[in-house]
Coordinates of C-alpha atoms and ligand atoms in Angstrom, one line a residue:
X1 CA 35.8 105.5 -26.8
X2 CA 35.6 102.4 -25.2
X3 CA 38.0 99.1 -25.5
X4 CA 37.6 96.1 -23.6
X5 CA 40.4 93.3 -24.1
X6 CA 40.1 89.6 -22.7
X7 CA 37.6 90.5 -20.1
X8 CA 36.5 87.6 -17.7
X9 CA 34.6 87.6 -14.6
X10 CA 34.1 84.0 -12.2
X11 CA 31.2 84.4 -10.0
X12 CA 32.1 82.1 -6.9
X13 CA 30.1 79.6 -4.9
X14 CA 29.3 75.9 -5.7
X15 CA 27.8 77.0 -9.1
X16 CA 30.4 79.4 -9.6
X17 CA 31.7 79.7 -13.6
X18 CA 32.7 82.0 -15.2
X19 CA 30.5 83.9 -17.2
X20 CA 32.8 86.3 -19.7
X21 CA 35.7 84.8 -20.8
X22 CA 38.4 86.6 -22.5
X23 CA 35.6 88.6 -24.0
X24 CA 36.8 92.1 -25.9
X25 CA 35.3 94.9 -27.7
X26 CA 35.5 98.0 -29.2
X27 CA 32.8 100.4 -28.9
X28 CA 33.4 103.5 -31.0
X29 CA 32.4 107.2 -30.3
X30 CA 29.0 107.6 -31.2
X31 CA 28.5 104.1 -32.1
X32 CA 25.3 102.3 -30.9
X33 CA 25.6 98.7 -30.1
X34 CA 22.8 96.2 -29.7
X35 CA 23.7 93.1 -27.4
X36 CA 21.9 89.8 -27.5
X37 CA 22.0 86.5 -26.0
X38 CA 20.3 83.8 -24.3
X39 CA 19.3 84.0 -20.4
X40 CA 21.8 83.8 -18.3
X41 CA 24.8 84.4 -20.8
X42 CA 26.2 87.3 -18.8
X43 CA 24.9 90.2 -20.5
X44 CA 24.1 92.5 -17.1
X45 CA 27.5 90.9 -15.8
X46 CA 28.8 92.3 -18.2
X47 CA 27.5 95.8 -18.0
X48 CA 28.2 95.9 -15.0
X49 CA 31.8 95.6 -15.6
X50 CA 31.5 98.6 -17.9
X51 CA 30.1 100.3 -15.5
X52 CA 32.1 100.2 -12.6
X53 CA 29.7 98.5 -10.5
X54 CA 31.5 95.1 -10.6
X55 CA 35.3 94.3 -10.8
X56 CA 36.3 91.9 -13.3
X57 CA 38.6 89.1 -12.2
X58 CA 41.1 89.9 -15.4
X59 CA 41.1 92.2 -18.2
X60 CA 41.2 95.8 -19.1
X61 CA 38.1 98.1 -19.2
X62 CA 39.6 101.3 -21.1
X63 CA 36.4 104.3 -21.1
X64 CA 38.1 107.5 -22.9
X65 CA 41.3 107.0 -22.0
X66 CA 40.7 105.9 -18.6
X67 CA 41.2 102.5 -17.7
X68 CA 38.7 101.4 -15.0
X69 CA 40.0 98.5 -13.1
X70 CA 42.9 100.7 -12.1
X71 CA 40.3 103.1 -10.9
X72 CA 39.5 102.9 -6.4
X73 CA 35.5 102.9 -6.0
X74 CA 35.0 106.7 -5.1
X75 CA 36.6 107.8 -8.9
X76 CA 34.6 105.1 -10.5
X77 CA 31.2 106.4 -8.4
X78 CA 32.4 109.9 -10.1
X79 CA 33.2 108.8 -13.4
X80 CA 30.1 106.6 -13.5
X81 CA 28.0 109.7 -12.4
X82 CA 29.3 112.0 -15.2
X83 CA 30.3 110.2 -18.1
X84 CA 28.0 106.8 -17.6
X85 CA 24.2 106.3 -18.0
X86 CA 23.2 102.9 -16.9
X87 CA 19.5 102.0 -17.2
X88 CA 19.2 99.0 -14.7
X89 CA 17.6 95.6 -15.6
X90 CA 16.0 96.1 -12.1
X91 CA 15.5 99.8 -12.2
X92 CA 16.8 100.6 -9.0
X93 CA 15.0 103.8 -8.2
X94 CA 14.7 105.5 -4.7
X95 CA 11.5 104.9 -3.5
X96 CA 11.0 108.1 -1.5
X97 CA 11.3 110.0 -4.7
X98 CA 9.0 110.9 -7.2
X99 CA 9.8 110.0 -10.5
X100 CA 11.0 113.4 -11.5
X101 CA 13.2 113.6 -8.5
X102 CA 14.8 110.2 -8.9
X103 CA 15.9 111.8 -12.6
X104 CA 16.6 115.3 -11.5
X105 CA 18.5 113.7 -8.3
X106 CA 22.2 112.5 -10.1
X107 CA 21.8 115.7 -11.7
X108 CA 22.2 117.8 -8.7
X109 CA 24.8 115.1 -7.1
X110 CA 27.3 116.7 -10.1
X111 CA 26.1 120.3 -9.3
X112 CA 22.9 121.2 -11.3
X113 CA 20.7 123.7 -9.8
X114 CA 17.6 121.8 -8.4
X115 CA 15.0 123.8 -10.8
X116 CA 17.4 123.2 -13.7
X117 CA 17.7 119.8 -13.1
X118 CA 13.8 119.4 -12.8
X119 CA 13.1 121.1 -15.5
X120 CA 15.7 118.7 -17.6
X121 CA 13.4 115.7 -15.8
X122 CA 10.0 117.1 -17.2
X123 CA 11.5 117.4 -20.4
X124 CA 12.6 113.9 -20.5
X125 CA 9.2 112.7 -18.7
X126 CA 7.7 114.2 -21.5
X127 CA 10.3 112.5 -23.6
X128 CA 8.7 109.1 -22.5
X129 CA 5.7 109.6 -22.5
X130 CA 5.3 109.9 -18.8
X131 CA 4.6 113.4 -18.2
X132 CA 1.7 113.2 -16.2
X133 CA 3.2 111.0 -13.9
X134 CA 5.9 112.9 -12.8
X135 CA 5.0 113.6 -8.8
X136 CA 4.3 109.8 -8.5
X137 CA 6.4 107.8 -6.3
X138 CA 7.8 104.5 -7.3
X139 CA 5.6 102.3 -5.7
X140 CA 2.8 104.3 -7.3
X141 CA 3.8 103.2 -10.7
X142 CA 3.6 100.5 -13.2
X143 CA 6.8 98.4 -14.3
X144 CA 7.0 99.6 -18.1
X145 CA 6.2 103.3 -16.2
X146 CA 9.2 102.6 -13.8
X147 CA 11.5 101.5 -16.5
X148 CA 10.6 104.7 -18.4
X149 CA 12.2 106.7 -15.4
X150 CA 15.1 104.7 -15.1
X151 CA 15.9 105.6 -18.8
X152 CA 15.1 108.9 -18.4
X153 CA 16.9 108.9 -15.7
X154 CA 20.2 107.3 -17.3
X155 CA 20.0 109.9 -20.3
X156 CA 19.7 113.1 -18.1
X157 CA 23.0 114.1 -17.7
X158 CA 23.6 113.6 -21.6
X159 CA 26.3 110.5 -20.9
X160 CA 29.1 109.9 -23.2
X161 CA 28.4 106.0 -22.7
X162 CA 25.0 104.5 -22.4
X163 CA 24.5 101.2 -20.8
X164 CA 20.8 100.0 -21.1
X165 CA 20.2 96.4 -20.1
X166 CA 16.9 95.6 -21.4
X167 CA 15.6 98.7 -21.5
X168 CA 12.0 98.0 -23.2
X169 CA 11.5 94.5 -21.6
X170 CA 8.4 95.5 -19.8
X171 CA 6.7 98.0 -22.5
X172 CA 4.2 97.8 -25.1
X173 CA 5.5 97.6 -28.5
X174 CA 4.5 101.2 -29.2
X175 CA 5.8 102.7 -26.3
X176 CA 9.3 100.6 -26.6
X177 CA 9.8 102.1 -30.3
X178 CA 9.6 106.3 -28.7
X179 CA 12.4 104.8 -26.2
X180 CA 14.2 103.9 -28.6
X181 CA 13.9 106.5 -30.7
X182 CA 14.8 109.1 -27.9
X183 CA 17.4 107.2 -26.8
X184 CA 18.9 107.1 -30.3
X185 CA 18.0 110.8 -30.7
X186 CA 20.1 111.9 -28.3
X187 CA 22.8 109.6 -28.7
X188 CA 23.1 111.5 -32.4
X189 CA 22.6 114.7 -30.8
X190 CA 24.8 114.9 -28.3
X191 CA 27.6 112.4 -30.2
X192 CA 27.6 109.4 -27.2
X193 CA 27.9 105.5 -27.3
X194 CA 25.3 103.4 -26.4
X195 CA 25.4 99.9 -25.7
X196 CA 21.7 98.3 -25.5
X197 CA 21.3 94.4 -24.3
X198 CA 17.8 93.3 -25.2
X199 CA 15.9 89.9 -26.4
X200 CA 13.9 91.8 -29.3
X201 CA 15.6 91.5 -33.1
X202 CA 13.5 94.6 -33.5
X203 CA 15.1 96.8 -30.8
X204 CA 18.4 94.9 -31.1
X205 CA 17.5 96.3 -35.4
X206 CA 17.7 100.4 -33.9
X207 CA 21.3 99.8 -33.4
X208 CA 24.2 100.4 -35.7
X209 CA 25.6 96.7 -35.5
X210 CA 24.3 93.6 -33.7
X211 CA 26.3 91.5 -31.4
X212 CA 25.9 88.3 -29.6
X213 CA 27.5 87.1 -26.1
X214 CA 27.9 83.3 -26.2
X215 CA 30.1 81.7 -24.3
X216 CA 31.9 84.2 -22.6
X217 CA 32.7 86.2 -25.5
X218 CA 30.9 88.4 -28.1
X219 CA 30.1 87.8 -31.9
X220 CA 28.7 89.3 -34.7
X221 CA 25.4 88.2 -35.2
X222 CA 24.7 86.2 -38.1
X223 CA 21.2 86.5 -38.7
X224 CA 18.1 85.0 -38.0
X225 CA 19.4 81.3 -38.2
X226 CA 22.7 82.0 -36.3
Ligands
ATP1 N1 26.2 87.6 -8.0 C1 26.2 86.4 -8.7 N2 26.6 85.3 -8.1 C2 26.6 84.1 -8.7 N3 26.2 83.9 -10.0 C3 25.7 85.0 -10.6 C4 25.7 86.3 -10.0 N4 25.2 87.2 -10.9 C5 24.9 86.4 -12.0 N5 25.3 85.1 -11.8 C6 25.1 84.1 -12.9 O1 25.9 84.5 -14.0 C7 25.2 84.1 -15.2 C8 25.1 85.4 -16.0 O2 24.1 86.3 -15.4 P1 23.6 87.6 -16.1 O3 22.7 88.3 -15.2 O4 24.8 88.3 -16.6 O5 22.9 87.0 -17.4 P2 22.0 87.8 -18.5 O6 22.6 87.4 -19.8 O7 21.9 89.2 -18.1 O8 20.6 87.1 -18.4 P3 19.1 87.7 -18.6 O9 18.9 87.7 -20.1 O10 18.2 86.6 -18.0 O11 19.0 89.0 -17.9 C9 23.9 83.5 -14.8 O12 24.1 82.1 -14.8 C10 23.7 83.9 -13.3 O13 23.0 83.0 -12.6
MG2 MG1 20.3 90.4 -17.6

């Protein structure tokens, strides 16, 4: 569902390198990916790529047939929208909405009826454990509680491609494991790819395969001591 083929992206400036070089991969549907690598490696570069939000310098980004870096920025904005959920390293919520309506609010961007699409929030609230905290703004709430809506909030339109980066980085141990879990659950259900970046062997362990971004490029990981 998704292929990537020699990928690279140069940040400019006096420190400016290039952070994915030649980097491809093949993400099939339904499969669930687990990305790791150091700080700094270019995982979040490189979700951003694959989700429209940055343009690579060279390469081809092929989602479902449709290849993105042919794509101007208001049919990426709509593709991302439908068929991409991207849980944000840095959340990235609106902080005049509650956290229900930050989830409910792509929702009725595509055309969901707001009580329909609040209802779907609740449920995934309740999902993460968060159901009591619904009518709380933003500021009102912790980071591990704000990166609870921002996955909710990524898996509410039931996505064909997840992008998580980090999703559990700020929550308890017990608490990441039910994120997981739903996120994996509904992958299954509902038949969509997910590609999760995170520094935890345990999460990184949820996924189908394991791979590693190191120098530009991605590997398969070869265990503890590689
Ligand atoms: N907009 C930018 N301009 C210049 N350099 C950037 C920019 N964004 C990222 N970089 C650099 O590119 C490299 C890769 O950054 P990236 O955020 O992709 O790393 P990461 O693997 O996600 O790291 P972490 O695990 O800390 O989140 C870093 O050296 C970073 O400083
Ligand atoms: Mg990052």
């Amino acid at each position: 569902m998704l292929q990537v083929q020699k990928l690279s992206k140069r940040f400019r400036g006096p420190q400016g390198r290039e952070v994915l070089s030649g980097l491809d991969l093949d993400l099939a549907a339904g499969e669930y990916v687990a990305i790791m690598g150091v700080s700094g490696s270019g995982k979040s570069t490189l979700l951003n790529v694959l989700g429209g939000l940055l343009r690579p310098d060279a390469g081809s980004v092929c989602l479902e047939g449709v290849e993105l870096t042919e794509l101007d920025d208001a049919s990426l904005t709509r593709l991302r929208r439908r068929r991409i959920g991207f849980v944000f390293q840095a959340f990235h919520l609106l902080p005049h909405l509650s956290a229900a309506q930050n989830i409910a609010l792509p929702l009725q961007l595509d055309g969901v009826p707001r009580r329909q699409a609040l209802a779907r929030a609740a449920a995934l609230l309740e999902g993460v454990a968060l159901a009591e905290r619904a009518d709380a703004l933003p500021g009102e709430l912790s980071g591990g509680e704000l990166q609870r809506v921002a996955v909710a909030r990524a898996l509410a339109h039931e996505p064909a491609l997840v992008l998580a980066d980090e999703p559990t980085g700020n929550l308890d141990h017990g608490v990441g494991l039910r994120v997981l879990a739903l996120l994996r659950e509904q992958l299954g259900r509902t038949g969509g790819s997910g590609l999760l970046v995170t520094h935890s062997l345990e999460a990184a362990r949820s996924a189908d395969r394991i791979l590693v971004l190191e120098q530009g490029r991605l590997h398969a990981w070869r265990g503890e001591t590689g």
